PDB file of C-alpha atoms in Angstrom:
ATOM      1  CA  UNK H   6     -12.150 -31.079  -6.831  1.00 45.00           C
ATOM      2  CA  UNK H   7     -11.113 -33.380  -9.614  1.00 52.00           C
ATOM      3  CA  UNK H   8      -7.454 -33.386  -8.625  1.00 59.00           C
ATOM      4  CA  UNK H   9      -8.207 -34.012  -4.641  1.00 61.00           C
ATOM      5  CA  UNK H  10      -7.455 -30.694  -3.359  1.00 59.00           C
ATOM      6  CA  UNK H  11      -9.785 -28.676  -1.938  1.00 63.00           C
ATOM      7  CA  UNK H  12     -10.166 -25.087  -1.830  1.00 62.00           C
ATOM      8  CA  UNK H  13     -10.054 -22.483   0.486  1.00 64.00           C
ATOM      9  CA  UNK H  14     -13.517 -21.659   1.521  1.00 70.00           C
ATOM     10  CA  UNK H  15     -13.604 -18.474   3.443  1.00 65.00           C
ATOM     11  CA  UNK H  16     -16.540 -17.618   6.253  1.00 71.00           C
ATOM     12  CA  UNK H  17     -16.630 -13.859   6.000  1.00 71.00           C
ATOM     13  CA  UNK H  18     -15.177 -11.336   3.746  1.00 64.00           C
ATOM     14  CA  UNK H  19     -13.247 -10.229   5.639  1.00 64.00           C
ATOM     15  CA  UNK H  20     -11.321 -13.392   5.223  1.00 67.00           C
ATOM     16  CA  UNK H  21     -11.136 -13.050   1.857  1.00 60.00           C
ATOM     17  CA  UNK H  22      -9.933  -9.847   1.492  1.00 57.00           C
ATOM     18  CA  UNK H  23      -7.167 -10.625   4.321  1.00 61.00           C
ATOM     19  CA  UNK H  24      -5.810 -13.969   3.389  1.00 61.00           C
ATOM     20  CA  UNK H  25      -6.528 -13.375  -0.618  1.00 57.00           C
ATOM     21  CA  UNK H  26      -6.204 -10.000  -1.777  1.00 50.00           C
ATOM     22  CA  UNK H  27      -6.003  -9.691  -5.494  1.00 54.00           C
ATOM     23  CA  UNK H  28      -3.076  -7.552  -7.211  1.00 50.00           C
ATOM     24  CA  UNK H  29      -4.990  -4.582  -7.982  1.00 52.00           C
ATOM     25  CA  UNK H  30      -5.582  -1.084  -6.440  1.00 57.00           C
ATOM     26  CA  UNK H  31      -9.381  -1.861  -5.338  1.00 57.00           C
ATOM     27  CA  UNK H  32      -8.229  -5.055  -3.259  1.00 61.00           C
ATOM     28  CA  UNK H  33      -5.363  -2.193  -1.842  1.00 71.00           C
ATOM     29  CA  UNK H  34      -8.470  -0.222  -0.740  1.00 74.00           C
ATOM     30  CA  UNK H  35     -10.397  -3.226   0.520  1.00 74.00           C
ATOM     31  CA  UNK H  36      -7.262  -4.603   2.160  1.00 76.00           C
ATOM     32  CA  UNK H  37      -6.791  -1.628   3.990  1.00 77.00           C
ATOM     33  CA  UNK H  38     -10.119  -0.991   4.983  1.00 84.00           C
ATOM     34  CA  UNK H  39     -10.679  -4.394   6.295  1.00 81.00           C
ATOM     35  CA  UNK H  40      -7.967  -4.991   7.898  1.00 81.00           C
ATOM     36  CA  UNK H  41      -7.941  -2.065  10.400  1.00 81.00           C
ATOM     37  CA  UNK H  42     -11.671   0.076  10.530  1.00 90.00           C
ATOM     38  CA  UNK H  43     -14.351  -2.262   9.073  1.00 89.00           C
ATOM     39  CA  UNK H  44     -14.994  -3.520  12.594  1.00 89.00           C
ATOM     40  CA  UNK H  45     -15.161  -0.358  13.691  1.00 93.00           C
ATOM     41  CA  UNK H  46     -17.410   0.880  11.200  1.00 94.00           C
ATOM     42  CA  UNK H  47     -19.971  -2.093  12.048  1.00 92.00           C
ATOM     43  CA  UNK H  48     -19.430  -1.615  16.012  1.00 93.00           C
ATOM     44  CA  UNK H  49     -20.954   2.397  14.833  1.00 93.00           C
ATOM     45  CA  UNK H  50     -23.556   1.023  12.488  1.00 94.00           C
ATOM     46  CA  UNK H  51     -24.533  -1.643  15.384  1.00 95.00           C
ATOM     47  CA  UNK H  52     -24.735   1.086  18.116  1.00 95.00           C
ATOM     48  CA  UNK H  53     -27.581   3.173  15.482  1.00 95.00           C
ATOM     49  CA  UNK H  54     -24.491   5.320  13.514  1.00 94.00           C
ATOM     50  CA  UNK H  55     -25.866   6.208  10.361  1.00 94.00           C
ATOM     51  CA  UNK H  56     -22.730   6.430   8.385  1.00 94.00           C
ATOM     52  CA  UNK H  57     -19.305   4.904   7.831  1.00 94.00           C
ATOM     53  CA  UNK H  58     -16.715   7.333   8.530  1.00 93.00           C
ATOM     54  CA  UNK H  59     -13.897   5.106   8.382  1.00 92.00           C
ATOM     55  CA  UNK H  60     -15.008   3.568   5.007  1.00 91.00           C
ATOM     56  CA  UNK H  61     -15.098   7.613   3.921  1.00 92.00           C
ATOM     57  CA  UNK H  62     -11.915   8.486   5.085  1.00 90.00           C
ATOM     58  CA  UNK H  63     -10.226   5.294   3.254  1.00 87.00           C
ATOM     59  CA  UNK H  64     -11.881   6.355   0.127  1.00 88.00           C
ATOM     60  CA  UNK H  65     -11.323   9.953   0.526  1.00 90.00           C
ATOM     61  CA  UNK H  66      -7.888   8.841   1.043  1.00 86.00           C
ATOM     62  CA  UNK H  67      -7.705   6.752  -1.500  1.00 84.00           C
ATOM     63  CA  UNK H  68      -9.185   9.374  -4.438  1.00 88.00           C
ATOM     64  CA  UNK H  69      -6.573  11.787  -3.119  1.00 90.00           C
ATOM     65  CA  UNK H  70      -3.550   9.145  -4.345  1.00 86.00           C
ATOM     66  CA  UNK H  71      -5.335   8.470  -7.553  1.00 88.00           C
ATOM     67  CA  UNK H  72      -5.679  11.990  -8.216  1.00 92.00           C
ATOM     68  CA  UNK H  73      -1.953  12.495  -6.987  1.00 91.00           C
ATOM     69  CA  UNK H  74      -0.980   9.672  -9.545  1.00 90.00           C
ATOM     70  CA  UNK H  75      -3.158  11.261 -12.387  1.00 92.00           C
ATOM     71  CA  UNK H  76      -1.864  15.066 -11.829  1.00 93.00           C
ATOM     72  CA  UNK H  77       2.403  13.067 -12.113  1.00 92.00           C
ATOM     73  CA  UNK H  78       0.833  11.209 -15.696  1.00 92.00           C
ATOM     74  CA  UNK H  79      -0.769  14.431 -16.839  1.00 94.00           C
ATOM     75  CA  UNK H  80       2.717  16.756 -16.411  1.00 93.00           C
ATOM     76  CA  UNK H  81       4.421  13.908 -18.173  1.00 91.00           C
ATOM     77  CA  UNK H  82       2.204  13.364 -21.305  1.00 92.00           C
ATOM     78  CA  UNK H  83       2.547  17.567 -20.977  1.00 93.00           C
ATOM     79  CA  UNK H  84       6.271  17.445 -21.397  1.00 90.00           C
ATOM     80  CA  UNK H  85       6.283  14.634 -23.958  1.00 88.00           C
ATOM     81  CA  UNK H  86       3.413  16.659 -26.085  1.00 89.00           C
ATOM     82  CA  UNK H  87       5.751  19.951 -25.808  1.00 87.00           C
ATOM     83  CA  UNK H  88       8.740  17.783 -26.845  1.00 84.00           C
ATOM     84  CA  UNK H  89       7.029  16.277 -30.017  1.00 83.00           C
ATOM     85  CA  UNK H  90       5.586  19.926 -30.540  1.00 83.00           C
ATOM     86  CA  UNK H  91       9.010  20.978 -30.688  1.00 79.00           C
ATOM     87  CA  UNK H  92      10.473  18.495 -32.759  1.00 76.00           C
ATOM     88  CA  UNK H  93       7.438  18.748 -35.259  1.00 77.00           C
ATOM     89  CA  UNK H  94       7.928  22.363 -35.632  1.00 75.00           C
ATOM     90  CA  UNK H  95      11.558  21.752 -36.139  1.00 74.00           C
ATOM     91  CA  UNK H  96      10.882  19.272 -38.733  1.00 75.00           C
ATOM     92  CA  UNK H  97       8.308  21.479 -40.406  1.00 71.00           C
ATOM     93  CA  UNK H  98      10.604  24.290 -40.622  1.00 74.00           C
ATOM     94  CA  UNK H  99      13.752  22.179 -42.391  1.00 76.00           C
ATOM     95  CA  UNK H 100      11.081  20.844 -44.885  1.00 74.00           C
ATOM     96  CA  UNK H 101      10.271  24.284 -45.771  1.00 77.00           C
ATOM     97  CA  UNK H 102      13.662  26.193 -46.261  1.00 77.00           C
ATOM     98  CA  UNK H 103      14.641  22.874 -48.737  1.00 69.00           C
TER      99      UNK H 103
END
């Protein structure tokens, strides 16, 4: 490089994923899949599997803590919604008796 330091270069991606992983929820799922069943996985697929059942389970996992994390934003936009409903009506009501 131009200032003399030269960068990482990683051989498999499995490297990458281990030694670099990103701040985001998809390098989570690629982390943890990686790191512990993607040999596995490619031991099956060498010995004639036709699937990746470890790479299914980690996203089947992983869909089942999104879906966890949607249900907690949906009861709270739920509660806040009821709460402006609430104060709205409240509102409405005091403009009307004046």
């Amino acid at each position: 490089t131009s200032q003399g330091v030269q960068p990482k270069r990683f051989k498999t991606l499995q490297e990458l994923v281990l030694f670099a992983p990103a701040a985001n929820g998809l390098s989570t799922i690629s982390h943890e899949y990686l790191k512990g069943s993607y040999a596995l996985d490619l031991e099956a697929v060498k010995q004639g599997a036709s699937s990746l059942p470890h790479l299914n389970k980690t996203l089947v996992s992983s869909c089942k803590r999104l879906n966890g994390e949607v249900d907690k934003v949906l009861s709270g936009l739920e509660i806040l919604s009821k709460v402006f409903d609430q104060q709205s009506s409240f509102m409405v009501s005091r403009m009307i008796q004046q």
